[in-house]
Each structure stands twice: as structure tokens, then as C-alpha cells.
Coordinates of N, CA and C in Angstrom, one line a residue:
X1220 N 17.3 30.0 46.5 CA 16.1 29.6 45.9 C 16.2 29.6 44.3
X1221 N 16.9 30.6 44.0 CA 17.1 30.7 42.2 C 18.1 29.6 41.7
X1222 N 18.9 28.9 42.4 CA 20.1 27.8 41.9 C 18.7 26.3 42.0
X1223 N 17.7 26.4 43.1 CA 16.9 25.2 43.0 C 16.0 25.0 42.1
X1224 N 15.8 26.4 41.1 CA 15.2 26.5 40.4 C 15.9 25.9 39.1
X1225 N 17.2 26.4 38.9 CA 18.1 26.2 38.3 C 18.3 24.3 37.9
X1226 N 18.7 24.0 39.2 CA 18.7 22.5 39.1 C 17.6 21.7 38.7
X1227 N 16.3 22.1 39.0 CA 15.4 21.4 39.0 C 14.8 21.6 37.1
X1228 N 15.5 22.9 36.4 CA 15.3 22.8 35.2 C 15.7 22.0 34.0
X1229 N 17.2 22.2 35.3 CA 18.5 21.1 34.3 C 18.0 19.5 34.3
X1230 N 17.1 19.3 35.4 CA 17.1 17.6 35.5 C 15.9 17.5 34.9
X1231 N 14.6 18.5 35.2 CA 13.2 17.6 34.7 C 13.8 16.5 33.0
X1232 N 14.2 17.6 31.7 CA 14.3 17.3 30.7 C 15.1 15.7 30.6
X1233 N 15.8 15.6 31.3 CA 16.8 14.0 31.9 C 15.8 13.3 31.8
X1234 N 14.8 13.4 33.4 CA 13.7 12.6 34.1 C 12.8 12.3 33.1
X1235 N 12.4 13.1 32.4 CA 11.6 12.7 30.9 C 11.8 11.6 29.9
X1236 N 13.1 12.2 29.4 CA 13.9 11.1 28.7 C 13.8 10.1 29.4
X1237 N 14.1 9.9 30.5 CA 14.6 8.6 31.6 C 12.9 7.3 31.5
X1238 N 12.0 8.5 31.1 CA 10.7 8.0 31.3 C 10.2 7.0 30.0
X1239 N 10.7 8.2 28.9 CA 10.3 7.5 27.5 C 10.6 5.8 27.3
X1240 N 9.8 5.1 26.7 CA 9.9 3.9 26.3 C 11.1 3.3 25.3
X1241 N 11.5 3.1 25.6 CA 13.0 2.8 24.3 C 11.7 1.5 23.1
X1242 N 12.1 1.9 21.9 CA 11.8 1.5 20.4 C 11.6 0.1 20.2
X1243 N 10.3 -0.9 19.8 CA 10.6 -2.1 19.6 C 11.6 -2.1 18.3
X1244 N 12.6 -3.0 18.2 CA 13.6 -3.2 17.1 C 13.5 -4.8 16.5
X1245 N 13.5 -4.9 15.3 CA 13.5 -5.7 14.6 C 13.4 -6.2 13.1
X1246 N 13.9 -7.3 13.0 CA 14.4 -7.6 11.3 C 13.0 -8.6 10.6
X1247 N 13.1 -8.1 9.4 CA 11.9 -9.1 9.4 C 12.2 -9.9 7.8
X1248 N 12.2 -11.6 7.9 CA 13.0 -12.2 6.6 C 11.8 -13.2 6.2
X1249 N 12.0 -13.6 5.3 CA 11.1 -14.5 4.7 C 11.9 -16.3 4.9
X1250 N 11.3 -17.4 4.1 CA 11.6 -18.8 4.7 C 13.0 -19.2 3.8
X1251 N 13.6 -18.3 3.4 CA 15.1 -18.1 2.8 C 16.0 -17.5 3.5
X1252 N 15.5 -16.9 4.2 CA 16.2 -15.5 5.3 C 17.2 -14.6 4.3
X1253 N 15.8 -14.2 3.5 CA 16.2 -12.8 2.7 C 15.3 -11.8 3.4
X1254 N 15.7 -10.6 3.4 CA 14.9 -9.7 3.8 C 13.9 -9.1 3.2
X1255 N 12.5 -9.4 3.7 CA 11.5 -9.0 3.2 C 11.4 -6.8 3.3
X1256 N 11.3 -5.9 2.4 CA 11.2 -4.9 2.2 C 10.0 -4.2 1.7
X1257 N 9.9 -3.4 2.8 CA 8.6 -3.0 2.8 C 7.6 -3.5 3.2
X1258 N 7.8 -4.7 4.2 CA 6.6 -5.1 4.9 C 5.9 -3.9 6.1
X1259 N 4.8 -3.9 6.1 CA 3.9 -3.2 6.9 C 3.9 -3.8 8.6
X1260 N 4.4 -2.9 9.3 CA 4.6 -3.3 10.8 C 4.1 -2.0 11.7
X1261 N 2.8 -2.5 12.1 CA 1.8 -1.6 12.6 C 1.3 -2.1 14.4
X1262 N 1.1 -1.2 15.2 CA 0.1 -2.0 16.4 C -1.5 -2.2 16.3
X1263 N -1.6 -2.9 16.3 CA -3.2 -3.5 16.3 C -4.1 -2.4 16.8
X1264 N -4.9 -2.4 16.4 CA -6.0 -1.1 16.6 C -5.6 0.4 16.4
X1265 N -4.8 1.0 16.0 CA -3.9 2.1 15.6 C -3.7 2.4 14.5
X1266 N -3.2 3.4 14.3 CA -2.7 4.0 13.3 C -1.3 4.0 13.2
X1267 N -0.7 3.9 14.7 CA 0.6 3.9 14.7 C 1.5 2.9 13.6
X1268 N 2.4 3.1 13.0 CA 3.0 1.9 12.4 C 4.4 2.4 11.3
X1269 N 5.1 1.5 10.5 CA 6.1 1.9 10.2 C 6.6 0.6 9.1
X1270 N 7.5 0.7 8.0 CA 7.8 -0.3 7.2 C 9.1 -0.5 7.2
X1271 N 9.9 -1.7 6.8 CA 11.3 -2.3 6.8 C 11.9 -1.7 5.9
X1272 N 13.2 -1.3 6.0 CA 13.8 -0.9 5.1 C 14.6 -2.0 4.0
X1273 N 15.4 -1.8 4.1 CA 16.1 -2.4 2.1 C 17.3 -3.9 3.1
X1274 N 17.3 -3.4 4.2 CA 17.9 -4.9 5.0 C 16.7 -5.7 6.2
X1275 N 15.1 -4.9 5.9 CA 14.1 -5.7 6.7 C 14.3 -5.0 7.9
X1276 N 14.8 -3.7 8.4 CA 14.6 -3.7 10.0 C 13.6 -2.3 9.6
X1277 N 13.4 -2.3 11.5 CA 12.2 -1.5 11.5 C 12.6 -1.2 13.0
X1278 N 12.2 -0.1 13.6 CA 12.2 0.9 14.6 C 10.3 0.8 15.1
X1279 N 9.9 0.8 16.0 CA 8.7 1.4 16.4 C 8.5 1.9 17.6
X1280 N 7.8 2.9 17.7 CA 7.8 3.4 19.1 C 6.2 2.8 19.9
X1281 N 6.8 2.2 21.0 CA 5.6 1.5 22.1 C 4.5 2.2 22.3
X1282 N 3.0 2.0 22.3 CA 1.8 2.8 22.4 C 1.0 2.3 23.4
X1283 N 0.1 3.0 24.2 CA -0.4 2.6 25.7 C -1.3 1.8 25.1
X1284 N -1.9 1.3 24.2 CA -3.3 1.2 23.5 C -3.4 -0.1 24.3
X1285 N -2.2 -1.2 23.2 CA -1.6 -2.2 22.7 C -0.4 -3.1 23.0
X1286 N -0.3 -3.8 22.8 CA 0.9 -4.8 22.6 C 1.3 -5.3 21.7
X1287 N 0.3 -5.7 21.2 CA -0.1 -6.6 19.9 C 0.7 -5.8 18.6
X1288 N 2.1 -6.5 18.1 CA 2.2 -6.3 16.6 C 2.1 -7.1 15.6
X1289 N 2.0 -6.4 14.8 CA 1.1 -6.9 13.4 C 2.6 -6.7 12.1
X1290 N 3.1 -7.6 11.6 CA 3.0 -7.5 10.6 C 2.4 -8.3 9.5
X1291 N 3.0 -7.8 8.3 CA 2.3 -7.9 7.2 C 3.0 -7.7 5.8
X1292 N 2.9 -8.6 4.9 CA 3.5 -8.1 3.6 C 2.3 -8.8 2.4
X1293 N 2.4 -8.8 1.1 CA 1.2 -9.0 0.1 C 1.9 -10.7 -0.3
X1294 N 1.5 -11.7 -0.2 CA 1.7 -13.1 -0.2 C 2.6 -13.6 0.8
X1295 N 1.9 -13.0 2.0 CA 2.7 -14.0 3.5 C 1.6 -14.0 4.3
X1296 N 1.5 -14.5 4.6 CA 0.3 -14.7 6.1 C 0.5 -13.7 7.6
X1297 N 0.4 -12.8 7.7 CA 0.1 -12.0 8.3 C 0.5 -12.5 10.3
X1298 N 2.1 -11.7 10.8 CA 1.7 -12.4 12.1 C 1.5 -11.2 13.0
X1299 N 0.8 -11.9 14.1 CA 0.9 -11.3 15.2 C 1.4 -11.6 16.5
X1300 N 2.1 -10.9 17.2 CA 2.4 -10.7 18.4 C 2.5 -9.7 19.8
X1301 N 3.1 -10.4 20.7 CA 2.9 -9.5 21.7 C 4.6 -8.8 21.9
X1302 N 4.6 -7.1 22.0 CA 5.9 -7.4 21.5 C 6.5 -6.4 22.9
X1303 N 7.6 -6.4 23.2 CA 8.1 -5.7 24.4 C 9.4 -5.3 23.8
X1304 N 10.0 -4.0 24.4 CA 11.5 -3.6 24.2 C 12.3 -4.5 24.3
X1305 N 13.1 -4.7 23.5 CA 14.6 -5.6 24.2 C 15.6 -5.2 23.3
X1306 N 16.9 -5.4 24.1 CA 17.8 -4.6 24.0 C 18.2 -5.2 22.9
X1307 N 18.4 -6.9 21.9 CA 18.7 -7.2 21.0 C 17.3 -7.3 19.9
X1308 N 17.5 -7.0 18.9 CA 16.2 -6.4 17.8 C 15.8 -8.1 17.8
X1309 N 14.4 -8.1 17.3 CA 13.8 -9.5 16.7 C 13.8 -9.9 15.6
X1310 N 14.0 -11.1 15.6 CA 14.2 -11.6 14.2 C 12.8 -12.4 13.5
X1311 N 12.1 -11.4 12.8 CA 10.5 -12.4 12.7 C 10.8 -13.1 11.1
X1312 N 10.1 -14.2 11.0 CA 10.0 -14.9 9.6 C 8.6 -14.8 9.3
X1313 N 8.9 -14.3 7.9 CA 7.4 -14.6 7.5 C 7.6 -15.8 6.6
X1314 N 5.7 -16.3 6.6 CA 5.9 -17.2 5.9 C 4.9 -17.0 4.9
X1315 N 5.4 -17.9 3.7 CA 4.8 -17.5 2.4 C 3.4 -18.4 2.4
X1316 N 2.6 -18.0 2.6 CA 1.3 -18.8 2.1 C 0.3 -18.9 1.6
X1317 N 0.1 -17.4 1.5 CA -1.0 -16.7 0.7 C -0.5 -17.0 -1.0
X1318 N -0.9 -17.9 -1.7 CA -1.1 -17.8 -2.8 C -1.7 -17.1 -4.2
X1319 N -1.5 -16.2 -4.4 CA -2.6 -15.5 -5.6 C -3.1 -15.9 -6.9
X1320 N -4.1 -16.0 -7.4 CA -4.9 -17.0 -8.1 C -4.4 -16.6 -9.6
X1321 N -4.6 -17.5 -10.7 CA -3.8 -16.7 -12.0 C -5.2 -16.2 -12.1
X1322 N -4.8 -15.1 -13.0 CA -5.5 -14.0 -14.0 C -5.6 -13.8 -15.1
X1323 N -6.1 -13.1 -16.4 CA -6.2 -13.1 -17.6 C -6.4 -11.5 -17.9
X1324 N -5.4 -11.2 -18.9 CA -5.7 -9.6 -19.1 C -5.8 -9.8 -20.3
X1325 N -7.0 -9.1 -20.7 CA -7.7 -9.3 -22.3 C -7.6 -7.8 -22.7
X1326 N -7.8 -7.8 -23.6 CA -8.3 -6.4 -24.7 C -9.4 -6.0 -25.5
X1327 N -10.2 -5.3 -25.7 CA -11.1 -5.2 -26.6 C -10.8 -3.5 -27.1
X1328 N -11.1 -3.8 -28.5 CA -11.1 -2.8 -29.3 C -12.0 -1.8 -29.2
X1329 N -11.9 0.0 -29.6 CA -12.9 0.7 -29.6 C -13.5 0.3 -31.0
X1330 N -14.7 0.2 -30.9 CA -15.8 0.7 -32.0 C -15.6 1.9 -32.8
X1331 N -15.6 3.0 -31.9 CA -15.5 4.3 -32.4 C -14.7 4.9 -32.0
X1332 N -13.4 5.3 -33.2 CA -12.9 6.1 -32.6 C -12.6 7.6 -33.0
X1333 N -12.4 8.7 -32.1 CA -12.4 9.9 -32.0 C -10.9 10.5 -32.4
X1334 N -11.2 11.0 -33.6 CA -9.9 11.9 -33.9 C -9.8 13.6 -33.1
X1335 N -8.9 13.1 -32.9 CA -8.4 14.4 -31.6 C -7.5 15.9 -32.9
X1336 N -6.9 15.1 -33.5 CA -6.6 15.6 -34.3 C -6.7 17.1 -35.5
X1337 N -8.1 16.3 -35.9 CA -9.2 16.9 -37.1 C -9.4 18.3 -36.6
X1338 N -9.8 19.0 -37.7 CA -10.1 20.7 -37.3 C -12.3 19.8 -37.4
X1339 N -12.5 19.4 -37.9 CA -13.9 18.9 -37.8 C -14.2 17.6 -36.9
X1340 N -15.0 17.5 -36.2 CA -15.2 16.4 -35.5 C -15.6 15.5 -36.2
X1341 N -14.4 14.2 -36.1 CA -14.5 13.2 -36.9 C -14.7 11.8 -36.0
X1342 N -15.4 11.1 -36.8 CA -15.2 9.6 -35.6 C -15.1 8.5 -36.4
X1343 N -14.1 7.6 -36.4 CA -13.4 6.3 -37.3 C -14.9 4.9 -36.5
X1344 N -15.6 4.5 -37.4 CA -16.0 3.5 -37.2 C -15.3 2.5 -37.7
X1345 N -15.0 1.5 -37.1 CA -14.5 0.3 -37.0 C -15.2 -1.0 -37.4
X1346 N -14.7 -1.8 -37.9 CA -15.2 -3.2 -38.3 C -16.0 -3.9 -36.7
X1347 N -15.4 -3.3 -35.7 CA -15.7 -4.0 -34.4 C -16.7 -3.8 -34.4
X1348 N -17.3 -1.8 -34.7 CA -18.4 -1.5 -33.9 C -20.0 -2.2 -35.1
X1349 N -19.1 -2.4 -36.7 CA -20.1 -2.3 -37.1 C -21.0 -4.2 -37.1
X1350 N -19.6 -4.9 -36.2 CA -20.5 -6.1 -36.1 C -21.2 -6.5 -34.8
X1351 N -21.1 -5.4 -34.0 CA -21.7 -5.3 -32.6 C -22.7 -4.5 -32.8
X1352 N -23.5 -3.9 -33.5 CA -24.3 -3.8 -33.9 C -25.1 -4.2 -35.1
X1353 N -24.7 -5.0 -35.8 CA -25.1 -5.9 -36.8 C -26.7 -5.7 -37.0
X1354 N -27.3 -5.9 -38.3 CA -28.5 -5.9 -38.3 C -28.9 -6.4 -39.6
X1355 N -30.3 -6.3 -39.8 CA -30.5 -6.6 -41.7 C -30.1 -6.0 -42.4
X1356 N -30.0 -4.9 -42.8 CA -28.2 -4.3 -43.6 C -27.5 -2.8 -43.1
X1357 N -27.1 -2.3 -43.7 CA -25.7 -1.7 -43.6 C -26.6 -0.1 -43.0
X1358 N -27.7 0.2 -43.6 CA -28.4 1.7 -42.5 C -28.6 1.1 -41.5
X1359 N -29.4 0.1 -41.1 CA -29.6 0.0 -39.6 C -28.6 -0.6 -38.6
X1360 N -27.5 -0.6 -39.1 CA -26.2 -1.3 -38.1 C -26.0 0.5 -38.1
X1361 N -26.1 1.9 -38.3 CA -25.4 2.8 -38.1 C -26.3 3.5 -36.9
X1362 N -27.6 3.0 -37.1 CA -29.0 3.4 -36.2 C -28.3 3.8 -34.2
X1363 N -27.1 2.8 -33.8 CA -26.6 2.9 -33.0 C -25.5 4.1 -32.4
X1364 N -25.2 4.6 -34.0 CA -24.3 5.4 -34.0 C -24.5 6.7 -33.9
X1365 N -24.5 7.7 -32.8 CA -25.2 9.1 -33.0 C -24.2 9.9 -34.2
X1366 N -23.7 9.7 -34.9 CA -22.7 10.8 -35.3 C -23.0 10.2 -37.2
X1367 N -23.6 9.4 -37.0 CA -24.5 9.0 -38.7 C -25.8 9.1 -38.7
X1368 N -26.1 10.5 -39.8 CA -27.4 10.5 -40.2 C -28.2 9.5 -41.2
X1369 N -28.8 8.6 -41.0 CA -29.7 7.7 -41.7 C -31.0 7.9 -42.4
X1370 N -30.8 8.1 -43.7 CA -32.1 8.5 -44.6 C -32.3 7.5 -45.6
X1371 N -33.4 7.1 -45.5 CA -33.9 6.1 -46.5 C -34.4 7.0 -48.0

């Protein structure tokens, strides 16, 4: 009775393994067939998911949810499929077609600026701040400034 016990301990952990899903595998390249890195390769409605390494491949383990995979990278169009184990990895192409619109990075100056410095709290008014507040003369353009007392 103790050797059936024995056998049947040695094999469950096998029968398990035997059970597990083997890994979808796959490469994932752009319309050069350079490897796109760090694309996002996730199953649809999950959390499950995982990214390409520095030659585009990627490992994922199969989820009861789903079938559906999703990848994804930032200026490619986004694919999906239905994906199943197989013994040789997939080869997906993305394609580039998400375009990003140009942009403009501007600057504007402080008004006021704060010396970190000073043993006394000091504040640098600026030519900026005193024409953004502009007025009929030079006391009432400070009217805005809490750190100037104004006496006529």
C-alpha cells in the first residue's frame, strides 16, 4: 500500500506539468524587419502580458479568459489576433501608421523671482513681470506684487 502511495506521488507532479499549456512564442519586427523593442504584448481583457526583448521576441503564457493577442508599440497600429501554441515562434510585423502631429515647446519667463539664497526674503522683479502688469505709471504696475509696499 505504501510503494502505491509512493508511485502515485512520483507521477502526480509529471501529470501536472504534462497538463500545463506550453508558451505562445514570438518575434515581433517592423516593415524593415528590424526588431521592434519593447513593444507591449498583452491578452485582451487581462492584465496578463509581457514586452520584447532587444531581438523582439517574447514568451507568454496562455490564459482561459482569451485568445485574443494584442500587440502594441507607440507609432504602429496596434494588432490583434487569435493566437495558439506552436512549436515554431511567430513572426508579427507591425506596421507603422500612426503618425504624431508636430509640436512646439515654448518658454516663458518668471516675473518674479525668488532668491533661495538671501539670509532675507528677497524677490527679483523682472522686466517681464513689470510689463504684465503695466499700468498708468510705475506704483500701480507694483499693486500686483504682494512683496511691494505702495505709498503715495
Amino acid at each position: 500500500m505504501r510503494t502505491i502511495y509512493y508511485i502515485l506521488l512520483f507521477i502526480f507532479p509529471f501529470s501536472l506539468a504534462a497538463l500545463a499549456a506550453d508558451p505562445v512564442k514570438g518575434y515581433v519586427f517592423d516593415e524593415t524587419n528590424d526588431p521592434i523593442i519593447g513593444a507591449n504584448v498583452y491578452w485582451e481583457g487581462t492584465q496578463t502580458g509581457t514586452t520584447t526583448n532587444t531581438e523582439g521576441y517574447f514568451e507568454i503564457e496562455p490564459v482561459d479568459e482569451t485568445s485574443q493577442l494584442v500587440i502594441s508599440y507607440i507609432g504602429y497600429t496596434p494588432k490583434t489576433f487569435t493566437a495558439t501554441p506552436a512549436e515554431r515562434p511567430l513572426h508579427i510585423t507591425m506596421s507603422g501608421e500612426i503618425e504624431l502631429q508636430e509640436f512646439v515647446v515654448t518658454e516663458r519667463k518668471m516675473g518674479t523671482i525668488s532668491s533661495r539664497t538671501a539670509v532675507l526674503q528677497t524677490q527679483k522683479i523682472t522686466f517681464d513681470e513689470l510689463c504684465r502688469a503695466a499700468c498708468c505709471n510705475l506704483a500701480e504696475s507694483f499693486e500686483t506684487n504682494p512683496s511691494v509696499d505702495v505709498s503715495y
